[in-house]
Short mmCIF file of N, CA and C in Angstrom, two decimals:
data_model
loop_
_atom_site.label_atom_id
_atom_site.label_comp_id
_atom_site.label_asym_id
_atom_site.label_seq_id
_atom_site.Cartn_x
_atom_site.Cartn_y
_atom_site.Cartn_z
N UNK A 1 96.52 30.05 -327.38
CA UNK A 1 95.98 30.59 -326.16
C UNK A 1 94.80 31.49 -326.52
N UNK A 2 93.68 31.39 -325.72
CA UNK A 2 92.72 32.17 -325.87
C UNK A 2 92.08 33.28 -325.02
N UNK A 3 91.48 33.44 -324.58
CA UNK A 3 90.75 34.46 -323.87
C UNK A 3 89.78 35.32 -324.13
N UNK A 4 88.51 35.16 -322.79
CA UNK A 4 87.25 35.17 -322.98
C UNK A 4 86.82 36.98 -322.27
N UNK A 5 86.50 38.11 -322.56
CA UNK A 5 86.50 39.28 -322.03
C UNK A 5 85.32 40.27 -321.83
N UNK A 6 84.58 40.27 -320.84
CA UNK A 6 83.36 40.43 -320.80
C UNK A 6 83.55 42.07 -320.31
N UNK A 7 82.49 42.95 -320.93
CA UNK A 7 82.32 44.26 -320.69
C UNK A 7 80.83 44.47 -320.05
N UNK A 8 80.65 45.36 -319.30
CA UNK A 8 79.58 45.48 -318.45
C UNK A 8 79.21 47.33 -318.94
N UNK A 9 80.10 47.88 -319.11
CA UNK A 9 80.32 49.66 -319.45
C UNK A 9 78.53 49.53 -319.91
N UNK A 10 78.65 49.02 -320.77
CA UNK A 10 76.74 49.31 -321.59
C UNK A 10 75.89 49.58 -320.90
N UNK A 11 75.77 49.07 -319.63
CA UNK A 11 74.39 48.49 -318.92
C UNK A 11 74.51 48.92 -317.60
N UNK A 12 75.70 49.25 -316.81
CA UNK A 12 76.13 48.95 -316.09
C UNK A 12 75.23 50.02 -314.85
N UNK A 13 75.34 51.37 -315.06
CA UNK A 13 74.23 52.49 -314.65
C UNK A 13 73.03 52.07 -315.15
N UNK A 14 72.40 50.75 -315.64
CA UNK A 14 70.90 50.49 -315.63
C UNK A 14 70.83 49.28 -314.44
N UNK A 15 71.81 48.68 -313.42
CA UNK A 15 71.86 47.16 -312.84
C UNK A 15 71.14 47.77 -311.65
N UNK A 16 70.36 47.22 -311.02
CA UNK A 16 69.96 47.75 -309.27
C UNK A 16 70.90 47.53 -308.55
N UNK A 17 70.79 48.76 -307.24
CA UNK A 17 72.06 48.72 -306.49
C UNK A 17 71.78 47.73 -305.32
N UNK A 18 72.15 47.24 -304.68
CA UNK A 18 71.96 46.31 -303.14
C UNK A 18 72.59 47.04 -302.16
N UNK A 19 72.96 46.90 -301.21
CA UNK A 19 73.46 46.79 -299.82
C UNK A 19 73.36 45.20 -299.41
N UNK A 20 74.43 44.74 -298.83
CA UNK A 20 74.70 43.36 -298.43
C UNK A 20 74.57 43.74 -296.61
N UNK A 21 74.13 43.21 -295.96
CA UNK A 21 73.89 43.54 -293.79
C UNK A 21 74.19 41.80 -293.95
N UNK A 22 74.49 41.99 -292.51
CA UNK A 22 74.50 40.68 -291.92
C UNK A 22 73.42 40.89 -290.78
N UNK A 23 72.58 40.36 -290.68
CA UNK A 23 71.55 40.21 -289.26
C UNK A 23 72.10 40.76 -288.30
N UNK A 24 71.79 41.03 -287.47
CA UNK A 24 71.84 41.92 -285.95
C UNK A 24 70.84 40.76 -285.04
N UNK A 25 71.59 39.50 -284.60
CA UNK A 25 70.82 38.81 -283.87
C UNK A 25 69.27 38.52 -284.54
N UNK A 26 69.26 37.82 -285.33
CA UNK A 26 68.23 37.81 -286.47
C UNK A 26 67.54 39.07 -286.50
N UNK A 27 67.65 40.05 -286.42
CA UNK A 27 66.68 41.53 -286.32
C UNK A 27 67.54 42.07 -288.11
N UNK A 28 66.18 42.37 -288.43
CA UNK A 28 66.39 42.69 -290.18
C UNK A 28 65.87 44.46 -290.20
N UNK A 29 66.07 45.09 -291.06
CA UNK A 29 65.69 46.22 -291.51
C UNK A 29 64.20 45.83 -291.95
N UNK A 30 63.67 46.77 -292.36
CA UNK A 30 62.13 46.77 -293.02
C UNK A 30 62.01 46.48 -294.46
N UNK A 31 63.36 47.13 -294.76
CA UNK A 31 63.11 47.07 -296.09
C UNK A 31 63.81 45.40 -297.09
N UNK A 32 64.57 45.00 -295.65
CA UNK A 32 64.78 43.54 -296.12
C UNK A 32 63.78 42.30 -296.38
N UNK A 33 62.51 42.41 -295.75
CA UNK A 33 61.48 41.65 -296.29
C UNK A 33 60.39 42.59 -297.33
N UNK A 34 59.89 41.55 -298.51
CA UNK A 34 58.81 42.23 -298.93
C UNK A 34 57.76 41.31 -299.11
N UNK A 35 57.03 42.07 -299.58
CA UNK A 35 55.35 41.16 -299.29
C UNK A 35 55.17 39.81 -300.32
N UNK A 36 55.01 38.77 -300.40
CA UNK A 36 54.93 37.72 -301.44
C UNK A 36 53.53 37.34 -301.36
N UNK A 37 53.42 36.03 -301.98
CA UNK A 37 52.07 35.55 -301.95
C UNK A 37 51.50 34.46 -300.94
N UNK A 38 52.80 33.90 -300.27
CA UNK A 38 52.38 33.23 -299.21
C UNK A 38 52.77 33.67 -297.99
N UNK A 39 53.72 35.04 -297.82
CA UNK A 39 54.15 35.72 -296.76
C UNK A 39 55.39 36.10 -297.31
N UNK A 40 56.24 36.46 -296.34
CA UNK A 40 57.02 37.83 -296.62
C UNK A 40 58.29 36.62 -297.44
N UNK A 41 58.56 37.20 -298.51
CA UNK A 41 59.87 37.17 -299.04
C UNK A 41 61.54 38.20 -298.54
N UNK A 42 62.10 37.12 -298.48
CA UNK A 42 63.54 37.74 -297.98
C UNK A 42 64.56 37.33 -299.31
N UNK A 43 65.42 38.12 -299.91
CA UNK A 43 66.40 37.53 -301.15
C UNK A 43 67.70 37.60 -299.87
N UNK A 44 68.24 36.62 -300.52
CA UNK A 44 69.68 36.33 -299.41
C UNK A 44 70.86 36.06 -300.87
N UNK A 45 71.81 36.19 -300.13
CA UNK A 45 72.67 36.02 -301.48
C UNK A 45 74.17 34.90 -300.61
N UNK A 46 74.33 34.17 -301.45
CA UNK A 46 75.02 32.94 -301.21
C UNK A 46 76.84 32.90 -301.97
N UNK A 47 77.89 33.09 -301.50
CA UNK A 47 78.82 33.20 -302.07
C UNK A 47 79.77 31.75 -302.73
N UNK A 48 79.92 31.24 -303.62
CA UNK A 48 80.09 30.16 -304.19
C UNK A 48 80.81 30.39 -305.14
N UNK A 49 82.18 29.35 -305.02
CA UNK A 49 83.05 29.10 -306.09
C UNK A 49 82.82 28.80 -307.67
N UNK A 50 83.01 29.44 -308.62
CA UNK A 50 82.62 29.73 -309.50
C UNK A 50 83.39 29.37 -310.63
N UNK A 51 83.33 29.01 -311.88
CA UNK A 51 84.50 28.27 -312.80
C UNK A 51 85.98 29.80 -312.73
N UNK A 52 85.51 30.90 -312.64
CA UNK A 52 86.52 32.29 -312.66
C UNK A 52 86.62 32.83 -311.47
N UNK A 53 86.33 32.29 -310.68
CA UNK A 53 86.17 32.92 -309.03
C UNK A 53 85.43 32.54 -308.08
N UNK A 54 85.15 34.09 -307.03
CA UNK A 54 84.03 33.38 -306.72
C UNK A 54 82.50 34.35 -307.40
N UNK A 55 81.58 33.80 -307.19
CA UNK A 55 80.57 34.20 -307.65
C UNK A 55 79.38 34.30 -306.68
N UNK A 56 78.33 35.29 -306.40
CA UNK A 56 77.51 35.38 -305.93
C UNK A 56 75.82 35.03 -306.78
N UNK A 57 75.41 34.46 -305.69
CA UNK A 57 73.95 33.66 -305.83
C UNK A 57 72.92 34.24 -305.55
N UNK A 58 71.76 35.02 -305.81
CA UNK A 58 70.80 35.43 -305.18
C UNK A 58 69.92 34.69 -305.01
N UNK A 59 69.06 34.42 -303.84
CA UNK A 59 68.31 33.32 -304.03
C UNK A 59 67.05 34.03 -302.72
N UNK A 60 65.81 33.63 -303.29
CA UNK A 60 64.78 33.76 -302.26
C UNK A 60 63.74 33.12 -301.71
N UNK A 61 63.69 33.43 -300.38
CA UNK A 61 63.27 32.40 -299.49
C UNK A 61 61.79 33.02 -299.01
N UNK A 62 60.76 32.11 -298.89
CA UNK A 62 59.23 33.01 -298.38
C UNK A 62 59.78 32.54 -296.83
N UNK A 63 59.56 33.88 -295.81
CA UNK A 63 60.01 33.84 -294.52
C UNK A 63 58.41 33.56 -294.15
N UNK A 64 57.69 32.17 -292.85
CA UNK A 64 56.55 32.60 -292.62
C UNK A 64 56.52 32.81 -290.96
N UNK A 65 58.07 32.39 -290.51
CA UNK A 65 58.17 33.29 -288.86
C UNK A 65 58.12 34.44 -288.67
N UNK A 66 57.87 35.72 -288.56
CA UNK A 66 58.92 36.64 -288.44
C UNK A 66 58.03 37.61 -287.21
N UNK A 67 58.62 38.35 -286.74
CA UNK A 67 57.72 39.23 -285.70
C UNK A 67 58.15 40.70 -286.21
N UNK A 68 57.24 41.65 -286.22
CA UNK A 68 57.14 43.01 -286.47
C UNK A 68 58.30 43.70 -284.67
N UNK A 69 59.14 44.31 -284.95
CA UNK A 69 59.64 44.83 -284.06
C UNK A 69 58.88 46.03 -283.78
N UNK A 70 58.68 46.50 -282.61
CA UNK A 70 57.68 47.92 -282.34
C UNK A 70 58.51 49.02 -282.59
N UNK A 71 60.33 49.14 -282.82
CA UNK A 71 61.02 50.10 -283.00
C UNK A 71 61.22 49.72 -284.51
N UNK A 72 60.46 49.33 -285.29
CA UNK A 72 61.01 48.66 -287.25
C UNK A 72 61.35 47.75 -287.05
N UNK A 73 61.41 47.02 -288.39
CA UNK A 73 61.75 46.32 -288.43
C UNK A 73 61.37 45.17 -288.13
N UNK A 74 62.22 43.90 -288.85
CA UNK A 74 60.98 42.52 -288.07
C UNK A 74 62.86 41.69 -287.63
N UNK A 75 61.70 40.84 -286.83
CA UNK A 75 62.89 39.81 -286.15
C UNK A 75 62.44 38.21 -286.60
N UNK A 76 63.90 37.89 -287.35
CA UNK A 76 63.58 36.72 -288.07
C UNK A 76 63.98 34.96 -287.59
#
């Protein structure tokens, strides 16, 4: 029998932090899009079964709908 044991302690206070939202009727925070090269980038993260669990996906999408809300924020 074997077993595989991964430590994170090293690094772990150097990883960036997130916040995960779910949309509010497609209406996003400000700070959920940022500027790209063909228009605004959004990172979304995708939850998927994984060989040890489940595992999360980050993945990003260039948004080129979106409308500036006049109270923040854009609506996607």
């Amino acid at each position: 029998m074997g077993a595989t044991a991964y430590s994170l302690t090293a690094y772990q206070e150097q990883l960036p932090q997130v916040e995960l939202i779910k949309p509010d009727r497609g209406r996003l925070p400000p700070e959920c899009l940022t500027d790209g090269p063909d228009g605004k980038i959004m990172n979304t993260v995708e939850r998927q079964e994984g060989p040890w669990g489940q595992r999360y996906v980050i993945k990003q999408l260039t948004v080129y709908a979106y409308q500036e809300l006049p109270e923040g924020g854009f609506f996607v």
